Tab-separated table of C-alpha atoms in Angstrom:
chain	number	residue	atom	x	y	z
U	14	MET	CA	52.215	36.758	-6.514
U	15	LYS	CA	50.044	34.014	-5.112
U	16	LYS	CA	46.637	33.471	-6.720
U	17	ARG	CA	43.609	32.783	-4.543
U	18	MET	CA	41.059	30.186	-5.449
U	19	PRO	CA	37.626	31.764	-5.991
U	20	LEU	CA	35.116	31.178	-3.191
U	21	SER	CA	32.627	29.623	-5.630
U	22	VAL	CA	35.149	26.911	-6.552
U	23	ILE	CA	35.819	26.153	-2.886
U	24	LEU	CA	32.096	25.906	-2.137
U	25	SER	CA	31.525	23.667	-5.132
U	26	MET	CA	34.290	21.336	-3.991
U	27	LEU	CA	32.887	21.181	-0.459
U	28	LEU	CA	29.411	20.379	-1.736
U	29	ALA	CA	30.796	17.624	-3.953
U	30	ILE	CA	32.663	16.084	-1.009
U	31	LEU	CA	29.554	16.231	1.170
U	32	ALA	CA	27.430	14.681	-1.562
U	33	ILE	CA	29.806	11.737	-1.901
U	34	GLY	CA	29.655	11.061	1.817
U	35	ALA	CA	25.893	11.532	2.092
U	36	PRO	CA	23.757	8.409	2.457
U	37	ILE	CA	21.696	7.369	-0.527
U	38	SER	CA	18.092	8.367	0.086
U	39	ALA	CA	15.305	5.801	0.232
U	40	GLN	CA	13.001	5.183	-2.696
U	41	ASP	CA	9.985	7.440	-3.146
U	42	LYS	CA	7.338	4.724	-2.919
U	43	TYR	CA	4.853	6.932	-4.745
U	44	THR	CA	6.805	6.491	-7.994
U	45	VAL	CA	6.227	2.711	-8.142
U	46	ARG	CA	3.442	1.270	-10.288
U	47	VAL	CA	2.234	-2.111	-11.433
U	48	PRO	CA	2.993	-2.445	-15.159
U	49	ASN	CA	-0.318	-1.932	-17.002
U	50	GLY	CA	-1.976	-1.303	-13.636
U	51	LEU	CA	-2.309	0.864	-10.578
U	52	ALA	CA	0.289	3.243	-9.202
U	53	PHE	CA	1.256	3.522	-5.540
U	54	SER	CA	0.599	7.257	-5.919
U	55	GLU	CA	-3.126	6.573	-6.426
U	56	PHE	CA	-3.202	5.678	-2.717
U	57	ARG	CA	-1.241	8.654	-1.396
U	58	GLY	CA	-2.100	9.276	2.256
U	59	TYR	CA	-3.234	5.707	2.976
U	60	GLU	CA	-1.092	5.792	6.122
U	61	ASP	CA	-3.698	8.076	7.713
U	62	TRP	CA	-6.842	6.197	6.639
U	63	SER	CA	-9.192	4.647	9.208
U	64	VAL	CA	-8.870	1.023	10.253
U	65	ILE	CA	-11.490	-1.294	8.778
U	66	ALA	CA	-10.149	-4.456	10.422
U	67	ILE	CA	-7.056	-6.403	11.390
U	68	SER	CA	-6.262	-9.930	10.284
U	69	GLN	CA	-3.786	-12.743	10.580
U	70	ASN	CA	-3.359	-15.216	7.764
U	71	GLY	CA	-0.637	-17.791	8.106
U	72	ALA	CA	2.600	-16.177	9.170
U	73	LEU	CA	1.570	-12.570	8.412
U	74	ILE	CA	-0.418	-10.007	10.356
U	75	ALA	CA	-2.248	-7.194	8.613
U	76	VAL	CA	-4.229	-4.027	9.026
U	77	ILE	CA	-6.893	-3.175	6.460
U	78	LEU	CA	-7.464	0.554	6.009
U	79	GLY	CA	-10.141	2.472	4.134
U	80	ASN	CA	-10.322	5.953	2.697
U	81	PRO	CA	-13.255	8.156	3.822
U	82	VAL	CA	-15.429	7.038	0.865
U	83	MET	CA	-14.934	3.382	1.846
U	84	ILE	CA	-15.559	4.008	5.558
U	85	ASP	CA	-18.733	6.020	4.844
U	86	ALA	CA	-20.061	3.188	2.649
U	87	TYR	CA	-19.419	0.634	5.398
U	88	LYS	CA	-21.240	2.874	7.903
U	89	ARG	CA	-24.228	3.000	5.516
U	90	GLY	CA	-24.334	-0.808	5.536
U	91	VAL	CA	-22.511	-1.638	2.299
U	92	PRO	CA	-22.147	-4.428	1.218
U	93	GLY	CA	-24.529	-6.147	3.662
U	94	ASN	CA	-27.411	-3.980	2.458
U	95	GLY	CA	-27.010	-5.360	-1.064
U	96	LYS	CA	-25.592	-2.135	-2.472
U	97	PRO	CA	-22.161	-1.837	-4.100
U	98	PHE	CA	-19.349	0.335	-2.851
U	99	PRO	CA	-19.288	3.709	-4.633
U	100	ASP	CA	-16.643	4.777	-7.101
U	101	GLY	CA	-13.739	6.345	-5.247
U	102	ALA	CA	-13.756	3.748	-2.452
U	103	LYS	CA	-10.212	2.576	-1.688
U	104	MET	CA	-8.642	0.017	0.615
U	105	ALA	CA	-5.072	-0.654	1.686
U	106	LYS	CA	-3.904	-3.875	3.326
U	107	ILE	CA	-0.499	-3.695	4.973
U	108	HIS	CA	1.182	-6.991	5.912
U	109	TRP	CA	3.979	-7.417	8.431
U	110	ASN	CA	6.087	-10.317	9.572
U	111	PRO	CA	5.113	-10.785	13.232
U	112	LYS	CA	7.400	-10.467	16.207
U	113	LYS	CA	6.941	-10.762	19.961
U	114	ASN	CA	6.991	-7.600	22.062
U	115	GLU	CA	9.280	-8.922	24.789
U	116	ALA	CA	8.821	-5.810	26.970
U	117	ALA	CA	5.005	-5.921	27.106
U	118	PRO	CA	3.044	-8.057	29.567
U	119	GLY	CA	2.133	-11.372	27.939
U	120	GLN	CA	4.591	-10.725	25.102
U	121	PRO	CA	1.938	-9.973	22.468
U	122	THR	CA	2.530	-10.472	18.769
U	123	VAL	CA	3.054	-7.126	17.033
U	124	PRO	CA	4.145	-5.934	13.567
U	125	GLY	CA	7.805	-6.574	12.785
U	126	THR	CA	9.290	-5.866	9.369
U	127	GLN	CA	6.852	-4.880	6.663
U	128	HIS	CA	6.129	-7.568	4.085
U	129	ASP	CA	3.989	-5.828	1.453
U	130	ALA	CA	1.204	-3.354	0.702
U	131	ASP	CA	-1.903	-4.323	-1.279
U	132	PHE	CA	-4.469	-1.892	-2.666
U	133	MET	CA	-8.020	-1.944	-4.081
U	134	MET	CA	-9.801	0.913	-5.830
U	135	LYS	CA	-13.405	1.111	-7.033
U	136	ASP	CA	-13.784	2.804	-10.417
U	137	SER	CA	-16.565	1.176	-12.418
U	138	LYS	CA	-15.661	3.044	-15.624
U	139	ARG	CA	-11.938	2.244	-15.521
U	140	PHE	CA	-12.255	-1.387	-14.375
U	141	THR	CA	-15.273	-2.603	-16.344
U	142	ASP	CA	-13.911	-6.129	-16.783
U	143	SER	CA	-13.043	-6.782	-13.110
U	144	GLY	CA	-16.207	-6.022	-11.186
U	145	GLY	CA	-15.463	-2.291	-11.079
U	146	TRP	CA	-12.378	-2.819	-8.905
U	147	GLY	CA	-8.663	-2.418	-9.607
U	148	TRP	CA	-5.980	-4.139	-7.529
U	149	ALA	CA	-2.273	-3.692	-6.907
U	150	ALA	CA	0.244	-5.589	-4.788
U	151	PHE	CA	3.673	-4.227	-3.886
U	152	GLU	CA	6.326	-6.342	-2.186
U	153	TYR	CA	8.541	-4.568	0.353
U	154	ASP	CA	12.301	-5.093	0.626
U	155	ALA	CA	13.521	-4.002	4.067
U	156	ALA	CA	17.210	-4.104	3.086
U	157	SER	CA	16.729	-1.426	0.419
U	158	ASP	CA	13.660	0.202	2.023
U	159	SER	CA	11.839	-0.066	-1.278
U	160	PHE	CA	8.696	-1.436	-2.888
U	161	MET	CA	8.362	-3.322	-6.162
U	162	PRO	CA	5.287	-4.644	-7.952
U	163	ALA	CA	4.416	-8.200	-6.982
U	164	THR	CA	4.766	-10.802	-9.737
U	165	THR	CA	3.583	-14.294	-10.571
U	166	ALA	CA	6.535	-15.575	-8.483
U	167	ASN	CA	5.003	-14.099	-5.288
U	168	ASN	CA	2.501	-15.807	-2.986
U	169	PRO	CA	-0.238	-15.384	-3.964
U	170	PRO	CA	0.851	-14.933	-7.577
U	171	GLN	CA	0.093	-11.469	-8.970
U	172	GLY	CA	-0.392	-10.575	-12.599
U	173	ASN	CA	0.942	-7.297	-13.915
U	174	ASP	CA	-2.281	-5.399	-14.351
U	175	ALA	CA	-5.090	-3.891	-12.298
U	176	LYS	CA	-6.997	-7.207	-12.390
U	177	CYS	CA	-4.369	-9.062	-10.354
U	178	GLY	CA	-6.804	-9.616	-7.458
U	179	PHE	CA	-9.941	-10.285	-9.455
U	180	ALA	CA	-9.693	-14.097	-9.675
U	181	CYS	CA	-9.345	-14.434	-5.905
U	182	HIS	CA	-12.110	-11.931	-5.134
U	183	THR	CA	-14.747	-13.508	-7.410
U	184	ILE	CA	-15.764	-15.815	-4.543
U	185	VAL	CA	-17.201	-12.731	-2.791
U	186	LYS	CA	-18.928	-11.250	-5.828
U	187	ASN	CA	-22.122	-11.049	-3.746
U	188	ARG	CA	-20.237	-8.685	-1.377
U	189	ASP	CA	-19.063	-6.452	-4.236
U	190	TYR	CA	-15.759	-8.371	-4.329
U	191	VAL	CA	-14.756	-7.299	-0.795
U	192	PHE	CA	-13.749	-9.897	1.830
U	193	THR	CA	-13.267	-7.578	4.790
U	194	GLU	CA	-16.054	-6.987	7.285
U	195	TYR	CA	-16.255	-3.668	9.075
U	196	GLY	CA	-16.180	-4.611	12.764
U	197	LYS	CA	-18.708	-3.217	15.233
U	198	ARG	CA	-17.249	-0.378	17.323
């Protein structure tokens, strides 16, 4: 008499074979955090925030985004009115390596591969020793489609805490440590 293999064993074997052949999924960027600092997850949804400004610095192009608290403060005149940004204000700055859009008239420069993502968060109770702001910088690796905290080896060098941007931003202390202007629309 011939024995049949149970259906559950067959299904288990098929699932195992499929799992081996399945591509490895990309990193969940919201699990990354700066040691002793901010987590990527604290900026969940930044992809849908409003544009504050665009910039180009050296070889990189960037878009600077703000959460609704940040945008509302800008619309009320902060920091030009001498008032600080409120707690809960957040910014994201996404850098790309530029490329030419060969198909468009004039071949404009557009975002190519992503370079990094930088974040700022206002929380005057949490960040008492850095002007009320916390910072985070995450380098992007296109080959692995993953982010990692920036380090002192990056340009600009980044410390491993929420104060990593403080030294640079002290030159705009009179603007509540924020470089970016909100352009007239």
